[in-house]
Amino acid sequence: MQAPDQPILRDIVLVGGGHSHVGVLKSFGMRPMPGVRLTLICTDVHTPYSGMLPGYVAGHYDYDAVHIDLGRLAVFAGARLYRDEVIGLDRANRKVLCRNRPPVPFDVLSINLGATPQAHSVPGAVEHAVAVKPIARFNERWLALLERVQRHAGTTTVAVVGAGAGGVELLLAMQFRLRKVLQSLGRNPEELVFHLFTDRDVILPTHNPGARQRFDAVLAARGVVVHRNAAVTEVLPGRLLTATGAVVDADEIVWVTRAGGAAWLKDTGLAVDADGFIQVTDTLQTVTDPGIFAAGDVASMVNYPLEKAGVFAVRQGPPLTENLRLSVQGAALKPYHPQRKWLALISTGDQYAIASRGWLGFGGAWVWRWKDWIDQRFMRKFQDLKTMDTHGPSAQAAPASTVALSSEESLQAISAIAMRCGGCGAKVGATVLSRALGQLHPVDRDDVVVGLKDPDDAAVVRVPAGMAMVHSVDFFRAFIDDPYLFGKIAANHALGDIWAMGAQAQSATAIATVPPGLESKVEDLLFQMMTGALDVLNAANCALVGGHTGEGKELALGFAVNGLIADDPAHILRKNGMRPGDVLVLTKPIGTGTLFAAHAKLAAKGRWIDAALQSMVVSNQKGAQCLREFGATACTDLTGFGLLGHLVEMTRPSEVDAELDLGALPLLDGAQECVAAGIVSSLQSANVRLRRALRNQEAMVSHPRYPLIFDPQTAGGLLASVPSDRAEACIAALRALGYPHTVAIGRVLPQTDALEPITLRA
């Protein structure tokens, strides 16, 4: 997480990762505005480029070639990426409402969502058809359909509903790909039968007659059955009914008809058109609220009715960016006038394309190559981020004084920029603190006598009779730009030591550092972060009883956690109980250190980081309970010292050796690629010093997984020794509890050499 050089004065929130917003992000990465922060909220970490999606379906491109990595782009832009679904707006309080996280405040808002299928207007369509939109989620549906067709014995009939450019292009791409797949399986490609349905008398109704005639010829040559003036009125399992009374059987039904705006937009009070799209002026501001912008498919320009084509979303990126900048400066905005005619290059699946512009239409293989060149050039703008010059003359930031502030905000900004005090002068103000914490609701426990809601100097908790206290503390600075998710991970990491000891969490005291800034920004940052932490603490029945919050350059959070365990050494799960013959079990994949080092260098794919974060928020509580039930003899949680460091901490006091199987190690996606590129955590060099504990490290140093045994983990899994006769059942039980990557990674051996207790094998 990059700490801003100046306090945050204005928040621009981007809802959706569409073609217009990726342009905004790139522009702010090249030319940031001090004091202005971007936050991107979207459901997916990769967004497809619609122009290349048919080529992906046809098999001409792989996944990464046609998807923009929003994770990398957000890091480049200095933007916060919140992966969540937006479900509404609180316009009165200027907040975006999300499904799984606290509301997100904004000063300026921009919406660039994809269209939503309107299949609900046709009975059975939602249940029995595969909707192409929202396009960001199309890939999983396409892969599932591809697999189903391959498994289907005999003739497969595919029906595509919607004969606009999108429907025709997708049908031809699917047909080309599926025919090749069947051929590769030794099956007859003629087993495929395609139907195309349109409620009009022509296909591609928004294009010229020449382009339509060319596609009519292609469809006829490919044996596609075209149903004209045949509006689909009902979809049944494996069957379509049309307005003409026709009944057509189909094994797969793909829905590519005109879509509309997301349902939640109608409840925002923003003016929408008949299809539910947000009405905007020439400046791309909503006609209802000048502080809210919209672009791309979700926008309906009142003065320029536009086709829902990706070209307009791309073209709206620069004017949207400029007007967002002008808006936070309080300056006059500039109108955007879309072109009257545009060039559409529509592929036929087989590396052939047809061009349509106004009355002009032509086609050929060279047109596809031209289209490919245009598309590849567009994608390179978002793939080669690390090579961009972000420090040259074109990258000069706008002066901070351009941000429009009220007089009260100006005084707060001056205070935030001024030299900061130390000591208690560095505490967060009482008003800000009380407002942020006042919204939190920690779990109630009978053994908490004095807690967070009390104005006393310290918390008071009871220790039940027959129980002993377990104490642990963890603290680290933020490594991601999502304070809510960071709060969840920090709390989960702190609780890990309690679970590993076999204890139950009782109470936690927080210590947080937040960057100075406007009171509203500091308050929200605290609230977001502590809400995430509290979600985890409450789920663990751990009461947040107090803490301390101070100012600092970087966001950081930690907890002192108290736990309870039976006052009997036999109930304490320690590191020193390993026995020869035990099996080493690891419950989570490793690789967080190298992945987040790569993330900071724009060298990690967004889906790698997303998968790592999902692993880090998985609690070890159930895993520890399971290990105890299966008689684990020793246990620890993997954190900063890495796998080898924590294993050595177990073998030495246990007076045993261990054998570690590098080939069995569960790895997070991308971890091996990152260490192969030489990207490691800043703590790696300190951890590598423990190589002296390896008996055969010279022979194994070239193994591609060797560096990962030193990789520091955050909120890592549990490493335990389990009796060999119970290990297999224990691993199965852990996987069933939600630890799918649990594996045996080695075994415990009798001690032969206390100085080199660990042996590696491939």
PDB file of C-alpha atoms in Angstrom, residues 104-218:
ATOM      1  CA  VAL A 104     -18.155   3.778   0.655  1.00  0.00           C
ATOM      2  CA  PRO A 105     -18.233   7.612   0.832  1.00  0.00           C
ATOM      3  CA  PHE A 106     -17.649   9.674  -2.304  1.00  0.00           C
ATOM      4  CA  ASP A 107     -17.237  13.302  -3.269  1.00  0.00           C
ATOM      5  CA  VAL A 108     -17.585  12.537  -6.975  1.00  0.00           C
ATOM      6  CA  LEU A 109     -19.028   9.289  -8.331  1.00  0.00           C
ATOM      7  CA  SER A 110     -18.777   7.689 -11.763  1.00  0.00           C
ATOM      8  CA  ILE A 111     -20.731   4.627 -12.906  1.00  0.00           C
ATOM      9  CA  ASN A 112     -19.455   2.448 -15.774  1.00  0.00           C
ATOM     10  CA  LEU A 113     -21.237  -0.866 -15.357  1.00  0.00           C
ATOM     11  CA  GLY A 114     -22.008  -3.333 -18.077  1.00  0.00           C
ATOM     12  CA  ALA A 115     -25.573  -3.876 -19.166  1.00  0.00           C
ATOM     13  CA  THR A 116     -27.752  -6.384 -17.345  1.00  0.00           C
ATOM     14  CA  PRO A 117     -29.761  -8.996 -19.283  1.00  0.00           C
ATOM     15  CA  GLN A 118     -33.493  -8.340 -19.383  1.00  0.00           C
ATOM     16  CA  ALA A 119     -34.293 -12.030 -19.712  1.00  0.00           C
ATOM     17  CA  HIS A 120     -36.814 -11.846 -16.869  1.00  0.00           C
ATOM     18  CA  SER A 121     -39.375 -10.438 -19.331  1.00  0.00           C
ATOM     19  CA  VAL A 122     -39.484 -13.819 -21.101  1.00  0.00           C
ATOM     20  CA  PRO A 123     -40.782 -16.693 -18.951  1.00  0.00           C
ATOM     21  CA  GLY A 124     -38.109 -19.318 -18.335  1.00  0.00           C
ATOM     22  CA  ALA A 125     -35.239 -17.381 -19.915  1.00  0.00           C
ATOM     23  CA  VAL A 126     -33.467 -16.695 -16.630  1.00  0.00           C
ATOM     24  CA  GLU A 127     -33.691 -20.319 -15.550  1.00  0.00           C
ATOM     25  CA  HIS A 128     -32.891 -22.082 -18.817  1.00  0.00           C
ATOM     26  CA  ALA A 129     -30.709 -19.752 -20.921  1.00  0.00           C
ATOM     27  CA  VAL A 130     -27.060 -18.680 -20.653  1.00  0.00           C
ATOM     28  CA  ALA A 131     -26.959 -14.871 -20.549  1.00  0.00           C
ATOM     29  CA  VAL A 132     -23.967 -13.210 -22.197  1.00  0.00           C
ATOM     30  CA  LYS A 133     -24.262 -10.060 -20.110  1.00  0.00           C
ATOM     31  CA  PRO A 134     -22.978  -8.879 -17.752  1.00  0.00           C
ATOM     32  CA  ILE A 135     -19.965  -9.460 -19.957  1.00  0.00           C
ATOM     33  CA  ALA A 136     -17.497  -9.503 -17.025  1.00  0.00           C
ATOM     34  CA  ARG A 137     -18.962 -12.829 -15.889  1.00  0.00           C
ATOM     35  CA  PHE A 138     -19.274 -14.377 -19.311  1.00  0.00           C
ATOM     36  CA  ASN A 139     -16.084 -16.446 -19.155  1.00  0.00           C
ATOM     37  CA  GLU A 140     -17.252 -18.894 -16.482  1.00  0.00           C
ATOM     38  CA  ARG A 141     -20.537 -19.395 -18.329  1.00  0.00           C
ATOM     39  CA  TRP A 142     -18.772 -19.968 -21.641  1.00  0.00           C
ATOM     40  CA  LEU A 143     -16.341 -22.504 -20.166  1.00  0.00           C
ATOM     41  CA  ALA A 144     -19.234 -24.380 -18.564  1.00  0.00           C
ATOM     42  CA  LEU A 145     -21.132 -24.421 -21.864  1.00  0.00           C
ATOM     43  CA  LEU A 146     -18.003 -25.584 -23.717  1.00  0.00           C
ATOM     44  CA  GLU A 147     -17.609 -28.490 -21.296  1.00  0.00           C
ATOM     45  CA  ARG A 148     -21.273 -29.465 -21.545  1.00  0.00           C
ATOM     46  CA  VAL A 149     -21.157 -29.575 -25.341  1.00  0.00           C
ATOM     47  CA  GLN A 150     -18.071 -31.812 -25.263  1.00  0.00           C
ATOM     48  CA  ARG A 151     -19.817 -34.228 -22.889  1.00  0.00           C
ATOM     49  CA  HIS A 152     -23.036 -34.251 -24.897  1.00  0.00           C
ATOM     50  CA  ALA A 153     -23.335 -37.417 -26.963  1.00  0.00           C
ATOM     51  CA  GLY A 154     -24.632 -37.191 -30.517  1.00  0.00           C
ATOM     52  CA  THR A 155     -26.132 -34.088 -32.089  1.00  0.00           C
ATOM     53  CA  THR A 156     -25.958 -30.858 -30.080  1.00  0.00           C
ATOM     54  CA  THR A 157     -28.340 -28.035 -30.946  1.00  0.00           C
ATOM     55  CA  VAL A 158     -27.344 -24.523 -29.898  1.00  0.00           C
ATOM     56  CA  ALA A 159     -29.826 -21.642 -30.063  1.00  0.00           C
ATOM     57  CA  VAL A 160     -28.698 -18.012 -29.922  1.00  0.00           C
ATOM     58  CA  VAL A 161     -31.421 -15.478 -29.152  1.00  0.00           C
ATOM     59  CA  GLY A 162     -30.565 -12.044 -30.517  1.00  0.00           C
ATOM     60  CA  ALA A 163     -29.292 -11.243 -34.021  1.00  0.00           C
ATOM     61  CA  GLY A 164     -27.535  -7.955 -33.479  1.00  0.00           C
ATOM     62  CA  ALA A 165     -23.828  -7.708 -34.173  1.00  0.00           C
ATOM     63  CA  GLY A 166     -23.030  -9.213 -30.771  1.00  0.00           C
ATOM     64  CA  GLY A 167     -25.281 -12.239 -31.226  1.00  0.00           C
ATOM     65  CA  VAL A 168     -24.171 -13.000 -34.788  1.00  0.00           C
ATOM     66  CA  GLU A 169     -20.478 -12.575 -33.977  1.00  0.00           C
ATOM     67  CA  LEU A 170     -20.748 -14.755 -30.867  1.00  0.00           C
ATOM     68  CA  LEU A 171     -22.643 -17.499 -32.683  1.00  0.00           C
ATOM     69  CA  LEU A 172     -20.030 -17.730 -35.434  1.00  0.00           C
ATOM     70  CA  ALA A 173     -17.184 -17.753 -32.890  1.00  0.00           C
ATOM     71  CA  MET A 174     -18.853 -20.502 -30.862  1.00  0.00           C
ATOM     72  CA  GLN A 175     -19.530 -22.566 -33.965  1.00  0.00           C
ATOM     73  CA  PHE A 176     -15.922 -22.274 -35.165  1.00  0.00           C
ATOM     74  CA  ARG A 177     -14.498 -23.259 -31.772  1.00  0.00           C
ATOM     75  CA  LEU A 178     -16.884 -26.114 -31.093  1.00  0.00           C
ATOM     76  CA  ARG A 179     -16.380 -27.649 -34.519  1.00  0.00           C
ATOM     77  CA  LYS A 180     -12.618 -27.673 -33.935  1.00  0.00           C
ATOM     78  CA  VAL A 181     -13.096 -29.204 -30.460  1.00  0.00           C
ATOM     79  CA  LEU A 182     -15.276 -32.009 -31.818  1.00  0.00           C
ATOM     80  CA  GLN A 183     -12.757 -32.679 -34.582  1.00  0.00           C
ATOM     81  CA  SER A 184      -9.969 -32.930 -32.003  1.00  0.00           C
ATOM     82  CA  LEU A 185     -12.059 -35.498 -30.128  1.00  0.00           C
ATOM     83  CA  GLY A 186     -12.503 -37.553 -33.272  1.00  0.00           C
ATOM     84  CA  ARG A 187     -16.166 -36.610 -33.572  1.00  0.00           C
ATOM     85  CA  ASN A 188     -18.086 -35.320 -36.571  1.00  0.00           C
ATOM     86  CA  PRO A 189     -18.366 -31.497 -36.465  1.00  0.00           C
ATOM     87  CA  GLU A 190     -21.660 -31.822 -38.336  1.00  0.00           C
ATOM     88  CA  GLU A 191     -23.141 -32.990 -35.027  1.00  0.00           C
ATOM     89  CA  LEU A 192     -23.475 -29.282 -34.219  1.00  0.00           C
ATOM     90  CA  VAL A 193     -26.670 -27.494 -35.236  1.00  0.00           C
ATOM     91  CA  PHE A 194     -27.055 -23.733 -34.700  1.00  0.00           C
ATOM     92  CA  HIS A 195     -30.240 -21.638 -34.653  1.00  0.00           C
ATOM     93  CA  LEU A 196     -30.385 -17.830 -34.603  1.00  0.00           C
ATOM     94  CA  PHE A 197     -33.539 -16.028 -33.446  1.00  0.00           C
ATOM     95  CA  THR A 198     -34.507 -12.408 -34.098  1.00  0.00           C
ATOM     96  CA  ASP A 199     -37.772 -10.532 -33.605  1.00  0.00           C
ATOM     97  CA  ARG A 200     -37.095  -8.505 -36.777  1.00  0.00           C
ATOM     98  CA  ASP A 201     -37.047  -9.314 -40.466  1.00  0.00           C
ATOM     99  CA  VAL A 202     -33.290  -8.647 -40.751  1.00  0.00           C
ATOM    100  CA  ILE A 203     -30.135  -9.436 -38.831  1.00  0.00           C
ATOM    101  CA  LEU A 204     -27.712  -6.671 -37.699  1.00  0.00           C
ATOM    102  CA  PRO A 205     -30.510  -4.049 -37.857  1.00  0.00           C
ATOM    103  CA  THR A 206     -28.227  -1.111 -36.986  1.00  0.00           C
ATOM    104  CA  HIS A 207     -25.794  -1.831 -39.832  1.00  0.00           C
ATOM    105  CA  ASN A 208     -25.960  -1.161 -43.562  1.00  0.00           C
ATOM    106  CA  PRO A 209     -27.553  -3.546 -46.106  1.00  0.00           C
ATOM    107  CA  GLY A 210     -24.161  -4.481 -47.540  1.00  0.00           C
ATOM    108  CA  ALA A 211     -22.861  -5.726 -44.179  1.00  0.00           C
ATOM    109  CA  ARG A 212     -26.133  -7.575 -43.549  1.00  0.00           C
ATOM    110  CA  GLN A 213     -25.967  -9.305 -46.928  1.00  0.00           C
ATOM    111  CA  ARG A 214     -22.417 -10.454 -46.267  1.00  0.00           C
ATOM    112  CA  PHE A 215     -23.404 -11.971 -42.915  1.00  0.00           C
ATOM    113  CA  ASP A 216     -26.519 -13.544 -44.426  1.00  0.00           C
ATOM    114  CA  ALA A 217     -24.227 -15.308 -46.872  1.00  0.00           C
ATOM    115  CA  VAL A 218     -21.826 -16.428 -44.125  1.00  0.00           C
TER     116      VAL A 218
END
